[in-house]
CSV table of C-alpha atoms and ligand atoms in Angstrom, one decimal:
chain,number,residue,atom,x,y,z
A,1,MET,CA,166.2,33.6,72.0
A,2,ALA,CA,166.5,32.2,68.5
A,3,GLU,CA,167.4,28.5,68.4
A,4,TYR,CA,171.1,28.3,67.6
A,5,THR,CA,172.7,25.1,66.4
A,6,ALA,CA,175.4,23.4,68.4
A,7,TYR,CA,177.8,20.5,68.0
A,8,PHE,CA,177.4,18.1,70.8
A,9,ASN,CA,179.1,14.7,71.0
A,10,GLY,CA,179.4,14.2,67.2
A,11,GLU,CA,176.0,15.6,66.3
A,12,TRP,CA,174.5,18.9,65.2
A,13,VAL,CA,171.6,19.7,67.6
A,14,PRO,CA,169.4,22.6,68.6
A,15,PHE,CA,171.2,24.5,71.4
A,16,GLY,CA,168.5,23.4,73.9
A,17,GLU,CA,169.5,19.8,73.4
A,18,VAL,CA,173.0,20.3,74.8
A,19,LYS,CA,172.5,18.5,78.1
A,20,ILE,CA,175.3,17.6,80.5
A,21,SER,CA,174.6,14.7,82.9
A,22,PRO,CA,174.7,15.6,86.6
A,23,LEU,CA,177.1,12.7,86.9
A,24,ASP,CA,179.5,14.1,84.4
A,25,ARG,CA,182.6,15.2,86.3
A,26,GLY,CA,182.5,18.5,84.4
A,27,PHE,CA,179.4,19.3,86.4
A,28,GLU,CA,180.2,17.4,89.5
A,29,VAL,CA,183.7,18.7,90.2
A,30,GLY,CA,184.4,21.3,87.6
A,31,ASP,CA,186.5,18.9,85.5
A,32,VAL,CA,186.2,20.7,82.2
A,33,VAL,CA,188.3,23.0,80.0
A,34,PHE,CA,187.0,25.4,77.4
A,35,ASP,CA,187.8,28.3,75.1
A,36,VAL,CA,185.9,31.2,73.6
A,37,ALA,CA,186.5,33.1,70.4
A,38,ARG,CA,184.4,35.8,68.7
A,39,THR,CA,183.5,36.9,65.2
A,40,PHE,CA,183.8,40.3,63.5
A,41,ASN,CA,181.2,40.6,60.7
A,42,GLY,CA,180.7,36.8,61.1
A,43,LYS,CA,184.4,35.9,60.5
A,44,SER,CA,186.2,34.2,63.4
A,45,PHE,CA,189.1,36.1,64.9
A,46,ARG,CA,192.3,34.3,65.9
A,47,MET,CA,190.6,30.9,66.0
A,48,LYS,CA,194.0,29.2,65.8
A,49,GLU,CA,195.3,31.0,68.9
A,50,HIS,CA,192.2,30.1,70.8
A,51,LEU,CA,192.4,26.4,69.8
A,52,ASP,CA,196.1,26.4,70.5
A,53,ARG,CA,195.2,27.5,74.0
A,54,LEU,CA,192.4,24.9,74.3
A,55,TYR,CA,194.8,22.1,73.3
A,56,ARG,CA,197.4,23.4,75.9
A,57,SER,CA,194.6,23.3,78.5
A,58,LEU,CA,193.6,19.8,77.4
A,59,LYS,CA,197.1,18.6,77.5
A,60,TYR,CA,197.8,20.1,80.9
A,61,VAL,CA,194.7,18.4,82.5
A,62,ARG,CA,195.3,15.2,80.6
A,63,LEU,CA,192.0,15.2,78.8
A,64,ASP,CA,191.6,13.6,75.4
A,65,PRO,CA,188.6,15.0,73.4
A,66,GLY,CA,188.9,12.3,70.7
A,67,LEU,CA,189.2,15.1,68.1
A,68,SER,CA,192.3,16.6,66.5
A,69,GLN,CA,192.8,20.4,66.8
A,70,GLU,CA,192.1,20.6,63.0
A,71,GLU,CA,188.8,18.8,63.4
A,72,PHE,CA,187.9,21.1,66.3
A,73,SER,CA,188.7,24.1,64.1
A,74,ASP,CA,186.6,22.8,61.2
A,75,ILE,CA,183.7,22.1,63.6
A,76,SER,CA,184.0,25.6,65.1
A,77,GLU,CA,183.9,27.2,61.6
A,78,GLU,CA,181.0,25.0,60.6
A,79,ALA,CA,179.1,26.0,63.8
A,80,LEU,CA,179.5,29.7,62.7
A,81,GLU,CA,178.4,28.9,59.2
A,82,ARG,CA,175.3,27.0,60.3
A,83,ASN,CA,174.3,29.9,62.6
A,84,GLU,CA,175.2,32.7,60.1
A,85,PRO,CA,171.5,33.2,59.0
A,86,LEU,CA,170.6,34.3,62.5
A,87,ARG,CA,173.6,36.6,63.0
A,88,GLU,CA,172.6,40.0,61.5
A,89,GLU,CA,170.0,40.7,64.2
A,90,VAL,CA,172.5,40.3,67.0
A,91,GLY,CA,175.7,41.7,65.4
A,92,ASP,CA,178.3,39.1,66.1
A,93,TYR,CA,178.9,35.8,67.9
A,94,THR,CA,181.0,34.1,70.4
A,95,VAL,CA,182.0,30.5,69.6
A,96,ARG,CA,182.8,28.4,72.7
A,97,GLN,CA,184.3,24.9,72.8
A,98,PHE,CA,184.2,22.8,75.9
A,99,VAL,CA,185.3,19.3,76.9
A,100,THR,CA,184.3,17.7,80.1
A,101,ARG,CA,186.0,14.6,81.6
A,102,GLY,CA,182.7,12.6,81.5
A,103,PRO,CA,181.2,10.4,84.3
A,104,GLY,CA,183.4,8.3,86.5
A,105,ALA,CA,184.2,7.5,90.2
A,106,TRP,CA,187.8,8.6,89.7
A,107,THR,CA,189.4,11.1,87.4
A,108,HIS,CA,191.7,8.4,85.9
A,109,ASP,CA,188.8,6.1,84.8
A,110,ALA,CA,186.2,8.7,83.8
A,111,GLY,CA,184.7,9.1,80.3
A,112,PRO,CA,183.6,9.4,77.7
A,113,PRO,CA,184.2,13.2,77.6
A,114,ALA,CA,181.4,15.5,76.5
A,115,VAL,CA,182.5,17.6,73.6
A,116,CYS,CA,180.6,20.7,72.6
A,117,VAL,CA,181.0,23.7,70.3
A,118,MET,CA,178.3,26.3,70.8
A,119,VAL,CA,177.5,29.7,69.3
A,120,THR,CA,175.8,32.5,71.2
A,121,PRO,CA,175.3,36.2,70.6
A,122,ILE,CA,177.9,38.5,72.1
A,123,SER,CA,176.5,40.1,75.3
A,124,PHE,CA,177.1,43.7,74.2
A,125,LYS,CA,174.9,44.9,77.0
A,126,ARG,CA,177.4,43.7,79.6
A,127,PHE,CA,180.0,46.2,78.6
A,128,ALA,CA,178.8,48.6,75.8
A,129,SER,CA,178.3,51.7,78.1
A,130,HIS,CA,181.8,51.4,79.4
A,131,TYR,CA,183.5,52.4,76.1
A,132,ASN,CA,182.3,56.0,76.8
A,133,ASP,CA,182.1,56.0,80.7
A,134,GLY,CA,184.8,53.5,81.6
A,135,ALA,CA,184.3,50.5,83.8
A,136,PRO,CA,184.6,50.9,87.5
A,137,SER,CA,186.9,48.3,89.1
A,138,VAL,CA,187.4,46.9,92.6
A,139,ILE,CA,190.3,44.9,93.9
A,140,ALA,CA,188.8,41.8,95.4
A,141,ARG,CA,189.8,40.2,98.6
A,142,THR,CA,189.7,36.7,97.1
A,143,ARG,CA,192.9,35.8,95.4
A,144,SER,CA,193.8,34.2,92.0
A,145,PHE,CA,194.8,30.6,92.1
A,146,SER,CA,198.6,30.3,92.6
A,147,THR,CA,200.5,28.4,90.0
A,148,GLU,CA,201.2,25.8,92.6
A,149,SER,CA,197.5,25.0,93.2
A,150,LEU,CA,195.9,25.4,89.7
A,151,ASP,CA,197.9,27.1,87.0
A,152,PRO,CA,195.9,30.2,85.8
A,153,LYS,CA,197.1,29.5,82.3
A,154,VAL,CA,194.6,26.7,82.1
A,155,LYS,CA,191.1,27.8,81.0
A,156,HIS,CA,188.7,25.8,83.1
A,157,TYR,CA,185.4,26.0,84.9
A,158,SER,CA,186.7,25.7,88.5
A,159,ARG,CA,186.0,29.3,89.1
A,160,MET,CA,184.6,29.7,92.6
A,161,ASN,CA,187.3,32.2,93.5
A,162,PHE,CA,186.1,34.3,90.5
A,163,ASN,CA,182.5,34.1,91.6
A,164,LEU,CA,183.4,35.3,95.1
A,165,ALA,CA,185.5,38.1,93.6
A,166,GLU,CA,182.5,39.3,91.5
A,167,LEU,CA,180.3,39.3,94.6
A,168,GLU,CA,182.9,41.3,96.6
A,169,ALA,CA,183.2,43.8,93.8
A,170,HIS,CA,179.4,44.1,93.6
A,171,ASP,CA,179.3,44.7,97.4
A,172,VAL,CA,181.4,47.8,96.9
A,173,ASP,CA,179.9,49.1,93.6
A,174,PRO,CA,177.0,47.3,91.8
A,175,ASN,CA,178.7,48.0,88.4
A,176,ALA,CA,182.2,47.2,89.4
A,177,TRP,CA,184.4,44.7,87.6
A,178,PRO,CA,186.7,42.7,89.9
A,179,ILE,CA,190.5,42.6,89.7
A,180,LEU,CA,192.2,39.8,91.6
A,181,THR,CA,195.6,39.8,93.2
A,182,ASP,CA,198.0,36.9,93.7
A,183,ILE,CA,199.1,35.6,97.1
A,184,ASP,CA,201.9,38.3,97.2
A,185,GLY,CA,199.5,41.1,96.5
A,186,ASN,CA,200.4,41.6,92.8
A,187,LEU,CA,197.6,42.5,90.4
A,188,THR,CA,196.7,39.6,88.1
A,189,GLU,CA,193.5,39.7,86.0
A,190,GLY,CA,189.8,39.8,86.2
A,191,THR,CA,187.2,37.1,85.9
A,192,GLY,CA,187.2,37.0,82.1
A,193,TYR,CA,189.7,39.7,81.1
A,194,ASN,CA,193.4,40.7,81.4
A,195,MET,CA,194.4,44.1,82.7
A,196,PHE,CA,196.7,46.9,81.5
A,197,LEU,CA,197.8,50.2,83.0
A,198,VAL,CA,199.4,53.2,81.3
A,199,THR,CA,202.0,55.2,83.2
A,200,ASP,CA,203.9,58.0,81.6
A,201,GLY,CA,203.2,56.7,78.1
A,202,VAL,CA,204.2,53.1,78.9
A,203,ILE,CA,201.7,50.3,78.7
A,204,ARG,CA,202.2,47.9,81.6
A,205,THR,CA,200.7,44.5,82.3
A,206,PRO,CA,201.4,41.6,84.6
A,207,GLY,CA,203.6,38.8,83.2
A,208,ASP,CA,201.9,35.5,82.4
A,209,ARG,CA,202.9,33.7,85.6
A,210,SER,CA,199.5,34.3,87.4
A,211,ILE,CA,197.1,35.0,84.5
A,212,LEU,CA,195.4,33.4,81.6
A,213,GLN,CA,197.4,34.1,78.4
A,214,GLY,CA,194.6,36.1,76.8
A,215,VAL,CA,194.4,36.1,73.0
A,216,SER,CA,193.2,39.7,73.2
A,217,ARG,CA,196.2,40.5,75.4
A,218,GLY,CA,198.3,39.1,72.6
A,219,MET,CA,196.5,41.4,70.2
A,220,VAL,CA,197.2,44.4,72.4
A,221,PHE,CA,200.9,43.6,72.2
A,222,ASP,CA,200.7,43.4,68.4
A,223,LEU,CA,198.8,46.7,68.2
A,224,ALA,CA,201.2,48.4,70.6
A,225,ASP,CA,204.0,47.3,68.4
A,226,GLN,CA,202.3,48.5,65.3
A,227,LEU,CA,201.6,51.9,66.9
A,228,ASN,CA,205.2,52.2,68.4
A,229,MET,CA,203.8,52.3,71.9
A,230,PRO,CA,206.2,50.9,74.6
A,231,ILE,CA,204.7,48.0,76.4
A,232,VAL,CA,206.2,46.0,79.3
A,233,GLU,CA,205.3,43.0,81.5
A,234,GLU,CA,206.1,43.5,85.2
A,235,ASP,CA,204.8,42.9,88.7
A,236,LEU,CA,202.2,45.6,89.4
A,237,GLN,CA,200.6,46.4,92.8
A,238,PRO,CA,197.4,48.3,93.7
A,239,TYR,CA,199.6,51.4,94.0
A,240,ASP,CA,200.3,51.2,90.3
A,241,LEU,CA,196.6,51.0,89.5
A,242,TYR,CA,195.7,53.9,91.8
A,243,THR,CA,198.4,56.1,90.4
A,244,ALA,CA,198.2,55.1,86.7
A,245,ASP,CA,197.2,57.6,84.0
A,246,GLU,CA,195.0,55.1,82.2
A,247,ALA,CA,193.8,51.5,82.7
A,248,PHE,CA,192.0,49.1,80.5
A,249,PHE,CA,190.9,45.4,80.3
A,250,SER,CA,191.3,43.1,77.3
A,251,GLY,CA,189.0,40.3,76.5
A,252,THR,CA,187.5,38.4,73.6
A,253,SER,CA,184.1,40.2,73.5
A,254,PRO,CA,184.9,43.8,74.4
A,255,CYS,CA,188.5,43.7,72.9
A,256,VAL,CA,189.7,46.7,74.9
A,257,LEU,CA,187.6,48.2,77.6
A,258,PRO,CA,188.5,51.4,79.4
A,259,VAL,CA,188.7,51.3,83.2
A,260,THR,CA,188.3,54.7,84.9
A,261,SER,CA,188.2,53.9,88.6
A,262,ALA,CA,189.6,51.5,91.1
A,263,ASP,CA,188.1,51.1,94.5
A,264,LYS,CA,186.1,54.3,93.8
A,265,ARG,CA,189.2,56.4,93.1
A,266,ASP,CA,189.5,58.0,89.7
A,267,ILE,CA,192.2,56.6,87.4
A,268,GLY,CA,193.9,59.6,85.7
A,269,ASP,CA,191.2,62.2,85.2
A,270,GLY,CA,188.5,59.6,85.5
A,271,ASN,CA,187.9,59.4,81.7
A,272,PRO,CA,188.9,56.8,79.1
A,273,GLY,CA,192.5,57.6,78.2
A,274,PRO,CA,194.0,58.4,74.8
A,275,ILE,CA,196.2,55.3,74.5
A,276,THR,CA,193.2,53.1,75.3
A,277,GLN,CA,191.2,54.9,72.6
A,278,GLN,CA,194.0,54.6,70.0
A,279,LEU,CA,194.3,50.8,70.7
A,280,LEU,CA,190.5,50.4,70.2
A,281,ALA,CA,190.6,52.4,67.0
A,282,ALA,CA,193.6,50.4,65.6
A,283,TRP,CA,191.8,47.2,66.5
A,284,SER,CA,188.6,48.4,64.7
A,285,GLU,CA,190.7,49.2,61.7
A,286,ARG,CA,192.4,45.8,61.7
A,287,VAL,CA,189.1,43.9,61.8
A,288,GLY,CA,187.1,46.3,59.5
A,289,ILE,CA,184.4,47.0,62.0
A,290,ASP,CA,183.6,49.9,64.4
A,291,ILE,CA,183.9,47.9,67.6
A,292,VAL,CA,182.4,50.6,69.8
A,293,GLY,CA,179.7,51.6,67.4
A,294,GLN,CA,178.6,47.9,67.0
A,295,ALA,CA,178.5,47.4,70.8
A,296,LEU,CA,176.4,50.6,71.3
A,297,ARG,CA,174.1,49.6,68.5
A,298,HIS,CA,173.4,46.2,70.0
A,299,GLY,CA,173.9,46.8,73.7
A,300,GLY,CA,173.6,50.5,74.3
B,1,LIG,C1,190.5,34.5,83.6
B,1,LIG,C2,190.6,35.1,82.3
B,1,LIG,N1,191.5,36.0,82.0
B,1,LIG,C3,191.6,36.6,80.8
B,1,LIG,C4,190.7,36.3,79.8
B,1,LIG,C5,190.9,37.0,78.5
B,1,LIG,O1,191.3,36.1,77.5
B,1,LIG,P1,190.9,36.3,76.0
B,1,LIG,O2,191.5,37.6,75.6
B,1,LIG,O3,191.5,35.2,75.3
B,1,LIG,O4,189.4,36.3,75.9
B,1,LIG,C6,189.7,35.4,80.0
B,1,LIG,C7,188.8,35.1,79.0
B,1,LIG,O5,187.7,34.5,79.2
B,1,LIG,C8,189.6,34.8,81.3
B,1,LIG,O6,188.7,33.8,81.5
């Protein structure tokens, strides 16, 4: 892999020099928040929304990065500029910001935080084939965090439930993408993506009580509005997924990804649905790039 340049604790360093101490609470106890944006043709997409969410996460967990949101934004854009000469070969980038609590015996006296902004190529291989075939999904047994234990609106690295959900989905189907439910059995989200169903022409998605407020999810709402497609937030159960006409995930790298089966049952006719395709096309138009074509070129 090419040597990308990262921002780490006030300095610009080669990616390989980003090293977190094993005594940092970010590593020790998952005491770290983060965010991830992507580029289209090298230009960052909705950076402000991503950094707004990062600063909400920081505030909620009471972590001070020692940088203003504006400084974080400037550093993120500079990270992209510094790595721009290496971009063409890989298509586009993700830009990730993370802040750990730093070393300390107790949360309240830990520090200083480790602050990083890093740029990596989008892993198109992970999802490219699913634009045409649709991703298989599996409803995992392991649940999402409840708002009472760890609010899912915070974007953090304490993700062991997600890891277990991925293993459970893989047990059922090696290619499956997990969907988690909350403690009441309502569908919530996946391990890096929000979920949507389409039933009788209406786009349906869980409300934001038990999910991360995805920036791509917000974009789906904007595009649905632009295309005059009805869209609602409501509690959804596995029944709704099994009987939907279409389903799709939204997430920063794939944008919109068709989902064509759940627990090995076909969703609709088992092919990516027309509303899913229209949303993808409208998104491509908005950012001036053929999202599917690019993914297939770099990860097909
Ligand atoms: C748990 C979870 N849900 C949803 C998403 C999708 O959010 P976004 O659209 O901002 O990438 C992510 C992104 O990583 C996530 O980690």
